[in-house]
XYZ file of C-alpha atoms in Angstrom:
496
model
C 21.452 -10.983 -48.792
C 21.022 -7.523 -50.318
C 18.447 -5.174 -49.075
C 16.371 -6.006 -52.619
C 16.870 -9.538 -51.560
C 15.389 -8.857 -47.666
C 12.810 -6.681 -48.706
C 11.370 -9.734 -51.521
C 11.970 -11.886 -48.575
C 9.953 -10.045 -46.373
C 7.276 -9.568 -48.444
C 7.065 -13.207 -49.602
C 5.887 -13.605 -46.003
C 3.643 -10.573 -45.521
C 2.049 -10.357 -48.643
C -0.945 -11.751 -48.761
C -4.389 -11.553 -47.137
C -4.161 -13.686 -44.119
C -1.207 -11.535 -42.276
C -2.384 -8.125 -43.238
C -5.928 -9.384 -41.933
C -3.967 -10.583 -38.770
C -2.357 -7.163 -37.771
C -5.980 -5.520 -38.558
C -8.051 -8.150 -36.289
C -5.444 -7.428 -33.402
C -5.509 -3.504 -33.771
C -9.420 -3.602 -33.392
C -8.804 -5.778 -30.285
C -6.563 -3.484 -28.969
C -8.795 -0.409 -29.923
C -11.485 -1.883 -28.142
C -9.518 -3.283 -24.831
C -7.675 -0.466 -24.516
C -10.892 1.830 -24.746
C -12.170 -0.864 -21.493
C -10.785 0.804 -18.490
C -8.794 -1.301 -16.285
C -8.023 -3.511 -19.616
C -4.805 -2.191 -20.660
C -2.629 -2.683 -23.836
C -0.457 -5.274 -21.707
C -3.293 -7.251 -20.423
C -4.975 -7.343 -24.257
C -1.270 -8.919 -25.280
C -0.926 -11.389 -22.468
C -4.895 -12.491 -23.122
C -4.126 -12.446 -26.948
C -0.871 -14.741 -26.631
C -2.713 -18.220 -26.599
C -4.409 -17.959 -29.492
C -1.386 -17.303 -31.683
C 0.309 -20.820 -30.792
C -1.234 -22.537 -34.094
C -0.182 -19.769 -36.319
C 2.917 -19.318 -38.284
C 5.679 -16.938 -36.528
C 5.001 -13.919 -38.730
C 1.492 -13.946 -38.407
C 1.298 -14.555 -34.485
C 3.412 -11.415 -34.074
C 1.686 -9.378 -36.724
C -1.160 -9.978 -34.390
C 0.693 -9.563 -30.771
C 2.048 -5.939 -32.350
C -1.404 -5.140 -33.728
C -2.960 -5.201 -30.077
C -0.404 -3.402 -28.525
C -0.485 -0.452 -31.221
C -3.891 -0.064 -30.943
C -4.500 -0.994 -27.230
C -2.071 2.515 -26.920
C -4.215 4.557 -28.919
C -7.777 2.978 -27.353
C -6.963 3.925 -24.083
C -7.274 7.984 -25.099
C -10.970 7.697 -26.521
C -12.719 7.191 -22.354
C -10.059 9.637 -21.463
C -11.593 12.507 -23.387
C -15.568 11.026 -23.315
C -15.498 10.281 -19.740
C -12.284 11.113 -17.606
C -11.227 7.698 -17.623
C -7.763 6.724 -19.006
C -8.305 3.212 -20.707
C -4.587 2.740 -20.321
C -2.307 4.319 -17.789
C -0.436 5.766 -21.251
C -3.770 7.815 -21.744
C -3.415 9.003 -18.077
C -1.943 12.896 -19.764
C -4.441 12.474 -22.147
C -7.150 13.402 -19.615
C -5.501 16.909 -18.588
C -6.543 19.083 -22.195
C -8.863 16.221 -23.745
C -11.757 16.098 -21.246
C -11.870 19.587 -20.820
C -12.124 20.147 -24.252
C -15.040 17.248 -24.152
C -16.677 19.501 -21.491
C -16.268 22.544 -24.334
C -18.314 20.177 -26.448
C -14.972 19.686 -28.769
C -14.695 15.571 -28.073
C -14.581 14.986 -31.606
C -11.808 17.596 -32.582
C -9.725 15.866 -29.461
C -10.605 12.499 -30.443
C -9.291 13.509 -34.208
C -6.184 14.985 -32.850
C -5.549 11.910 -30.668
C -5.848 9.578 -33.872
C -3.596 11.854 -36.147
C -1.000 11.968 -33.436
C -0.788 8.671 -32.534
C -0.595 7.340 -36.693
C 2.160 10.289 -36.889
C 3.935 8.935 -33.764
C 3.373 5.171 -34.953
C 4.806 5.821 -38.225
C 8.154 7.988 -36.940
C 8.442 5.215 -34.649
C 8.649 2.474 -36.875
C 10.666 4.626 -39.292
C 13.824 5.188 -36.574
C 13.281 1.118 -35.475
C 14.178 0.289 -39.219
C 16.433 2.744 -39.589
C 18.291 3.197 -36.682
C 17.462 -0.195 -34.512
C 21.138 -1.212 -34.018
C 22.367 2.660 -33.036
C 19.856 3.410 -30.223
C 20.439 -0.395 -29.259
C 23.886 0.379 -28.531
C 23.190 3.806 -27.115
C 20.826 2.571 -24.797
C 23.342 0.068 -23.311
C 25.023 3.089 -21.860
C 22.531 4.080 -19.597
C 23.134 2.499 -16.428
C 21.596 3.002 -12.478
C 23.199 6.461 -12.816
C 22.047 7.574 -15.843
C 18.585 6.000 -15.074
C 18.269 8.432 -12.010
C 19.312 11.169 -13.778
C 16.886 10.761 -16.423
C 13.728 10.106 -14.067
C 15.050 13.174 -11.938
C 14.497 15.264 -15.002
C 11.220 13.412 -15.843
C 9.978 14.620 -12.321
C 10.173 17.845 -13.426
C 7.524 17.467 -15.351
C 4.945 18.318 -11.934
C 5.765 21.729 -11.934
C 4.094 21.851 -15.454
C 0.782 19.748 -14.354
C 0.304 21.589 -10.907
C -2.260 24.225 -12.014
C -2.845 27.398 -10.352
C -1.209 26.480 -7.116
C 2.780 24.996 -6.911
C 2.373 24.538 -3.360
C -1.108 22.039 -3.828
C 0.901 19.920 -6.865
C 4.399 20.143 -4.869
C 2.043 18.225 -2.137
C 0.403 16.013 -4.337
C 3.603 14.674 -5.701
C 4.923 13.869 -2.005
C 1.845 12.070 -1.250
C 2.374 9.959 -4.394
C 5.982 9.371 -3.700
C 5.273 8.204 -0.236
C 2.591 5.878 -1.495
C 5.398 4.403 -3.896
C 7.461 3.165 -0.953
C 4.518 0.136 -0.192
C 5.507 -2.594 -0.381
C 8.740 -5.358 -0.335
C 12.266 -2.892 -0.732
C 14.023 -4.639 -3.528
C 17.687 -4.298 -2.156
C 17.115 -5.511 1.504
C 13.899 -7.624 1.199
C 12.039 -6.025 4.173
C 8.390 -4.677 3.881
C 7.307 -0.976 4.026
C 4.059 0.486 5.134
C 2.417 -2.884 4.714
C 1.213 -3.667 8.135
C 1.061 -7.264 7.953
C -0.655 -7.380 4.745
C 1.051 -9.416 2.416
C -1.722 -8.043 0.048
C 0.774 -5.052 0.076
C 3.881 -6.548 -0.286
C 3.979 -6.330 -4.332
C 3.062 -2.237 -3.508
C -0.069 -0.468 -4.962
C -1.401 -2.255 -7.927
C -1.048 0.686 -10.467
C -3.863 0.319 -12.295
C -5.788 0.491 -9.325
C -4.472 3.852 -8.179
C -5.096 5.195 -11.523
C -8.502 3.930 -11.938
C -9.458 4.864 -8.473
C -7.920 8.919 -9.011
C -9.412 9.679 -11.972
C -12.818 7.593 -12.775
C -14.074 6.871 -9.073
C -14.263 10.654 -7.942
C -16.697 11.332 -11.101
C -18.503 8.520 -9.746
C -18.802 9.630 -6.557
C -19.500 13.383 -7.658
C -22.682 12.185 -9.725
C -23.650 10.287 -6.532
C -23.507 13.048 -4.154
C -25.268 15.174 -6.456
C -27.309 13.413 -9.183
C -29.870 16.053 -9.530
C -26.798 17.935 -11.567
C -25.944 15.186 -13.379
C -28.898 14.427 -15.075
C -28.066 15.189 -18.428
C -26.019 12.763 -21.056
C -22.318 12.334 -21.270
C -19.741 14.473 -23.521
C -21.311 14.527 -27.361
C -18.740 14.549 -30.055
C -19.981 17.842 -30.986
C -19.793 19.560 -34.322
C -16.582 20.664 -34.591
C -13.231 18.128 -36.341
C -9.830 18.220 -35.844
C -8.918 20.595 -39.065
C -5.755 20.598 -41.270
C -4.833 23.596 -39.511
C -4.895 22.344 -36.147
C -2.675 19.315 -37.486
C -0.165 21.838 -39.279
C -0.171 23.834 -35.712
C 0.318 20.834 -33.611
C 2.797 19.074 -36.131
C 6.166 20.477 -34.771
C 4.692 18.870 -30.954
C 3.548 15.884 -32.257
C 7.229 15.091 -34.308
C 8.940 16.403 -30.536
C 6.884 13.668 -28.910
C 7.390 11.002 -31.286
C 11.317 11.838 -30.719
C 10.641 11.666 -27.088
C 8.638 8.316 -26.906
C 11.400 6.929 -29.632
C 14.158 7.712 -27.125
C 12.273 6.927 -24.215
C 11.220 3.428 -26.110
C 14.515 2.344 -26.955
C 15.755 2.654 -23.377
C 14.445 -0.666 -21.485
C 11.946 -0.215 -18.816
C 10.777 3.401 -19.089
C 7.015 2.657 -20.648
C 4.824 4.548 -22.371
C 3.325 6.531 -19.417
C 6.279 8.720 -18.609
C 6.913 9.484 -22.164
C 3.432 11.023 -22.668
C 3.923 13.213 -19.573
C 7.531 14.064 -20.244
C 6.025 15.092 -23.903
C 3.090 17.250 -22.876
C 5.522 18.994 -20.110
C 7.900 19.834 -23.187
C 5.136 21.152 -24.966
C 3.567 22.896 -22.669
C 7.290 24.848 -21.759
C 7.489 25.505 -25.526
C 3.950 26.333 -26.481
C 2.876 29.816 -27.341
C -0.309 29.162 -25.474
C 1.033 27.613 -22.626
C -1.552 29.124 -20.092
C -4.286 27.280 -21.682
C -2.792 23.837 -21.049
C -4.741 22.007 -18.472
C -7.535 23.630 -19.978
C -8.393 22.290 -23.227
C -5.637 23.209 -25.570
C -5.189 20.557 -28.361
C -1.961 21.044 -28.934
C -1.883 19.201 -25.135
C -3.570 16.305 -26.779
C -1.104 15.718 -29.228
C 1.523 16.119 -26.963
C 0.260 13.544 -24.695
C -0.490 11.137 -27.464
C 2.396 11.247 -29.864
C 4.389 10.499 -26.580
C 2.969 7.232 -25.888
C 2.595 6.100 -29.366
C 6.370 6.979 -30.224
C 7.521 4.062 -27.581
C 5.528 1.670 -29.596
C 7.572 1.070 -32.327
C 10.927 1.446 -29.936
C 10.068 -0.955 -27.759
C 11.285 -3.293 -30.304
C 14.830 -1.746 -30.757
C 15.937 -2.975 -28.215
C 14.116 -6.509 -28.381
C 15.323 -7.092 -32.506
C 18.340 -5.685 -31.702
C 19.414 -7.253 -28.599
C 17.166 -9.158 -27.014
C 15.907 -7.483 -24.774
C 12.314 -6.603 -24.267
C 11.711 -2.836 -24.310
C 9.010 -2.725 -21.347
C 6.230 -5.114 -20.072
C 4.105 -5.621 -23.488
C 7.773 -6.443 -25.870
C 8.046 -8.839 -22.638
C 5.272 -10.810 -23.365
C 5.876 -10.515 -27.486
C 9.284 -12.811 -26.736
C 7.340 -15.352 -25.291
C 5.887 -15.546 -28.911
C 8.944 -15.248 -30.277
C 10.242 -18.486 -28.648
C 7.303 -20.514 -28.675
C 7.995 -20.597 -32.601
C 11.664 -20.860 -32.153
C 12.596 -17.515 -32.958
C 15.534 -16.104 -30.690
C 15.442 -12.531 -30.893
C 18.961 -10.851 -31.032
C 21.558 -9.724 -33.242
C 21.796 -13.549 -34.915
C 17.787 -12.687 -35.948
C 19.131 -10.068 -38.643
C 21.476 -13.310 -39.962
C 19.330 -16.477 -39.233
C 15.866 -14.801 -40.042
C 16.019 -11.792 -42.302
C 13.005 -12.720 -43.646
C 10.748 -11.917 -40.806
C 12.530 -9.323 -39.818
C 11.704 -7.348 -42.476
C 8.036 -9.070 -42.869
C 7.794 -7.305 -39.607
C 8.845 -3.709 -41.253
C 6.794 -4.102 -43.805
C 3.518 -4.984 -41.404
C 4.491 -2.403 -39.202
C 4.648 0.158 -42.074
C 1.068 -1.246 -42.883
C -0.265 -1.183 -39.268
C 0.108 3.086 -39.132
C -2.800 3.288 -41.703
C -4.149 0.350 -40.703
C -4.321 2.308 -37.212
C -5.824 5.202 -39.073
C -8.552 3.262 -40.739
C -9.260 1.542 -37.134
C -9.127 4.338 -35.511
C -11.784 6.346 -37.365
C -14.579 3.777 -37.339
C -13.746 3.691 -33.653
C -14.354 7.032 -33.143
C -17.608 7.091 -35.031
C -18.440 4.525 -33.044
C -18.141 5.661 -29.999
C -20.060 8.337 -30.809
C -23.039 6.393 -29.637
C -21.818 6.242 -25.581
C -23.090 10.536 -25.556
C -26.695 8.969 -26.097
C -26.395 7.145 -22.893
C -27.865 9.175 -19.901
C -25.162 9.661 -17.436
C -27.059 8.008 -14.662
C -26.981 4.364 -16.923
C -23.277 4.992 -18.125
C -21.524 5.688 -14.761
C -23.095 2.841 -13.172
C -21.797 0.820 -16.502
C -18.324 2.237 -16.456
C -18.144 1.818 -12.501
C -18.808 -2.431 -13.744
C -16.184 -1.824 -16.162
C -13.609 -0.720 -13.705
C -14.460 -3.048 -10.878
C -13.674 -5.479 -13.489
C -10.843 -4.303 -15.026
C -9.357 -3.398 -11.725
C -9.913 -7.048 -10.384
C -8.893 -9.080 -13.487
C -5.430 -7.359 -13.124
C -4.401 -10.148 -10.325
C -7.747 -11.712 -9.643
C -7.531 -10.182 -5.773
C -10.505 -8.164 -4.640
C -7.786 -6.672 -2.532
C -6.902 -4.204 -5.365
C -10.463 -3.529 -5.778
C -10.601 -1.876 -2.221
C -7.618 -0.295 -3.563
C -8.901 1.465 -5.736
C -12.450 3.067 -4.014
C -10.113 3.755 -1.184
C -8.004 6.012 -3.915
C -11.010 7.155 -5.355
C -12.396 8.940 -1.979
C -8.897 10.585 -1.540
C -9.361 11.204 -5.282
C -12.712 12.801 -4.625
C -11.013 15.384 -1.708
C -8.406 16.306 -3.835
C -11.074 17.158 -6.570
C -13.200 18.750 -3.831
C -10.181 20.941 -2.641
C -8.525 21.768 -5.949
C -5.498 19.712 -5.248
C -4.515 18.059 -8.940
C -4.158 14.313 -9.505
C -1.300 14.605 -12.252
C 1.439 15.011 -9.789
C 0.308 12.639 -7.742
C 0.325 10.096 -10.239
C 3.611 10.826 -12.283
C 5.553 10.313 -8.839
C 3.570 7.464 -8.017
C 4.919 5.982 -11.373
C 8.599 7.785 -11.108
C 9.229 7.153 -7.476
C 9.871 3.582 -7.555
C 12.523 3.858 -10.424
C 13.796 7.152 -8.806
C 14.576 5.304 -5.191
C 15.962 1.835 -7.160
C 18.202 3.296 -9.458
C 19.817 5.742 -6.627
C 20.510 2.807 -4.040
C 21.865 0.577 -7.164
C 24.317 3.354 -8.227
C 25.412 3.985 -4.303
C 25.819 0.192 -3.842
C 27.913 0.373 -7.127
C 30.165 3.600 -5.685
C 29.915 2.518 -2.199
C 27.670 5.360 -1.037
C 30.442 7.729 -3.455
C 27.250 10.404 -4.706
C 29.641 11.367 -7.211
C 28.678 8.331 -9.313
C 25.663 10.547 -10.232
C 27.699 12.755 -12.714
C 30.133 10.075 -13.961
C 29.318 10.734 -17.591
C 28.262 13.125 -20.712
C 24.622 11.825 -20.157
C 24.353 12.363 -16.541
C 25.849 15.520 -17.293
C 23.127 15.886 -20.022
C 20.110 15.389 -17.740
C 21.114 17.338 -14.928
C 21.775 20.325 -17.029
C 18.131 20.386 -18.203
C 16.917 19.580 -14.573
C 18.906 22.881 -13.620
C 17.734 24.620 -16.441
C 14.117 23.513 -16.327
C 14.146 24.782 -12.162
C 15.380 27.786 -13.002
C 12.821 28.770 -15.760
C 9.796 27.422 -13.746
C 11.404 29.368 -10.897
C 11.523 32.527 -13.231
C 8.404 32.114 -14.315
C 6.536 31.641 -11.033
C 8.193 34.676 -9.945
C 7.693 37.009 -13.193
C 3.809 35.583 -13.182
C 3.642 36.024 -9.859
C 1.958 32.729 -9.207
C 0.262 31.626 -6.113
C 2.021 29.005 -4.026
C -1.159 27.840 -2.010
């Protein structure tokens, strides 16, 4: 078939009111799971699956890809209202959007979230059409090696999220790698650190650990002092995202789409990484790089143009080969198959039709996402009328729930109070969460892709610089060491 051919094809499926209304319905569920915390973009998916049986193949994943898109975006909207990531891909989110809530500037980050993410979502779909089978076949280069090389670099990012002190983040990362050794080790099949529990054999439930850093210690703050606390939540305020602060932030936002596309195409990374590996870029390449941490929007963007990008590259990978892109593109193939779709390089042959029906809908879902995302914002406008001593108690529901619908274990929910009193310390003594968390979500994939590659070599560590894109990646980690080194030393910035 020509391309005119594929393209009529495509939109013989697509064009008409029942699929466009599909992808809409499932980007306001996602919007509004994703804005639940606890209720992330994967659990949305998996909960979304069973009702898409009875519909025909292009409309069930119209659907499936609406909820993830906008489950990403949802998750950044109780990130900047209340310091509560809705999905762990809004997790960077909180570190310049809350603050600049507390500034009375929730509206301009909320804007600047939405913009970002439709900019990401669109560059993202744009390099799956165009360049799906290329960054398939890149991506089957990266092996153990190349993996540990990569996440290496990614840890990097800490030094950029550690505030004033190096020494306090250096700290917090440790903790959060040690924390990441719970559970059953995945080459030798023994437990660590779970003392007896099999609770704690699967490790840490993650959204636990991120619920319990970053929403619990507010909780407990308005607790221990509620006579401060009497006032109502972050307002929107008066002031939008502008043009100008688009046109400032645009050359960050099309470096994090990049990132999350890369990141995206490459199976297993997730959105979560990508947002912090954007917002450390931007923040080493930003003009106002001192106010990052503090409310700079141009951290926003950052943050949330990383985490949309891998949206739309998830599905490289999955059209192109196969093979699902992380968790979410995981439970998409299920959907695939259960309407007898096989995806792989025989889908561009067999089934060119809904392949591009699914360009087209993704094209659609970017201002679809805009559209959604606007009347979102507006209306959760209405949660800064709630006094803060009705909405904590609400959002502390809200997470108990989200936390325990996860696995259904009440396990994870002790989890996650017991995280947020060592949350509530580090708050107390100005040790930051960010580094804890990004090696809590690195360390695992740091420690299995380093055995792998030394059971590959037998123990031979030069396996770690067997090719042009280990090469690649330790370069920057040298380079990146050497400039925060420089910079520590030229600011002359406390360690403790």
């Amino acid at each position: 078939m020509s391309l005119m051919d594929s393209l009529a094809a495509g939109f013989s499926l697509v064009g008409n009111f029942e699929a466009f209304f599909m992808l809409f319905v499932g980007l306001v569920v996602g919007v509004v799971a994703g804005a639940i915390p606890g209720l992330s973009a994967t659990m949305a998916v998996a909960l979304t699956l069973p009702f898409t049986f009875a519909m025909t193949p292009i409309n069930a994943i119209l659907l499936l890809l609406g909820v993830y898109k906008g489950g990403i975006f949802g998750g950044s909207i109780p990130a900047i209202l209340i310091k509560t990531p809705g999905t762990p891909a809004s997790s960077a989110t909180i570190l310049d959007g809350h603050p600049m809530a507390e500034r009375g500037e929730a509206g301009r980050a909320l804007g600047m979230a939405l913009y970002a993410s439709c900019t990401a979502d669109a560059v993202s779909n744009l390099a799956l059409i165009l360049f799906a089978g290329w960054l398939a076949s890149f991506a089957l280069n990266f092996g153990p090696p190349e993996f540990f090389a990569l996440i290496l670099f990614s840890l990097t990012i800490i030094a950029g999220v550690s505030g004033e002190s190096l020494l306090r983040g250096a700290l917090s990362a440790l903790a959060g790698l040690l924390l990441a050794t719970i559970g059953l080790d995945l080459v030798y099949g023994t437990n660590r650190f779970t003392f007896g529990n099999p609770n704690m054999m699967g490790g840490l439930n993650f959204i636990a650990v991120l619920i319990g850093l970053f929403a619990i210690p507010e909780i407990i703050n308005m607790a221990w002092n509620p006579v401060a606390h009497l006032g109502r939540t972050r307002a929107l305020g008066k002031s939008r995202c502008s043009w100008a602060d688009y046109k400032n932030s645009f050359k960050t936002i099309i470096r994090g789409s990049m990132i999350g596309v890369f990141l995206g195409s490459i199976p297993g990374i997730g959105a979560a990484p990508s947002a912090f590996l954007s917002y450390s870029e931007a923040r080493r390449t930003s003009k106002n790089k001192d106010n990052f941490g503090k409310g700079e929007i141009e951290g926003v963007a950052a943050s949330e143009a990383g985490n949309n990008g891998v949206a739309g590259a998830t599905l490289i990978p999955l059209l192109a080969l196969g093979v699902p892109g992380d968790v979410i593109t995981a439970i998409i193939i299920g959907a695939f198959m259960v309407h007898g779709l096989q995806p792989g390089p025989m889908m561009f042959i067999l089934n060119v039709d809904i392949i591009y029906g699914l360009f087209i809908g993704l094209i659609v879902s970017s201002v679809f996402l805009l559209i959604v995302g606007s009347v979102a914002i507006r209306g959760f406008r209405f949660v800064a009328d709630v006094p803060k001593r009705i909405l904590m108690p609400g959002v502390l529901i809200l997470c108990i729930y989200g936390v325990f619908a996860v696995n259904n274990n009440i396990f994870d929910v002790g989890v996650m109070f017991v995280m947020g009193w060592v949350g509530y310390i580090m708050m107390r003594n100005r040790i930051p969460a960010a580094p804890f968390l990004i090696a809590f979500i690195l360390g695992p994939l740091l420690e299995d892709n380093f055995r792998q590659a030394m059971l590959m070599s037998g123990s031979d560590p030069s396996i770690l610089f067997r090719g042009p894109i280990t090469w690649f990646f330790w370069f920057l980690t040298f380079v990146t060491v050497f400039a925060i080194t420089r910079s520590t030393l030229r600011k002359k910035v406390p360690l403790s």
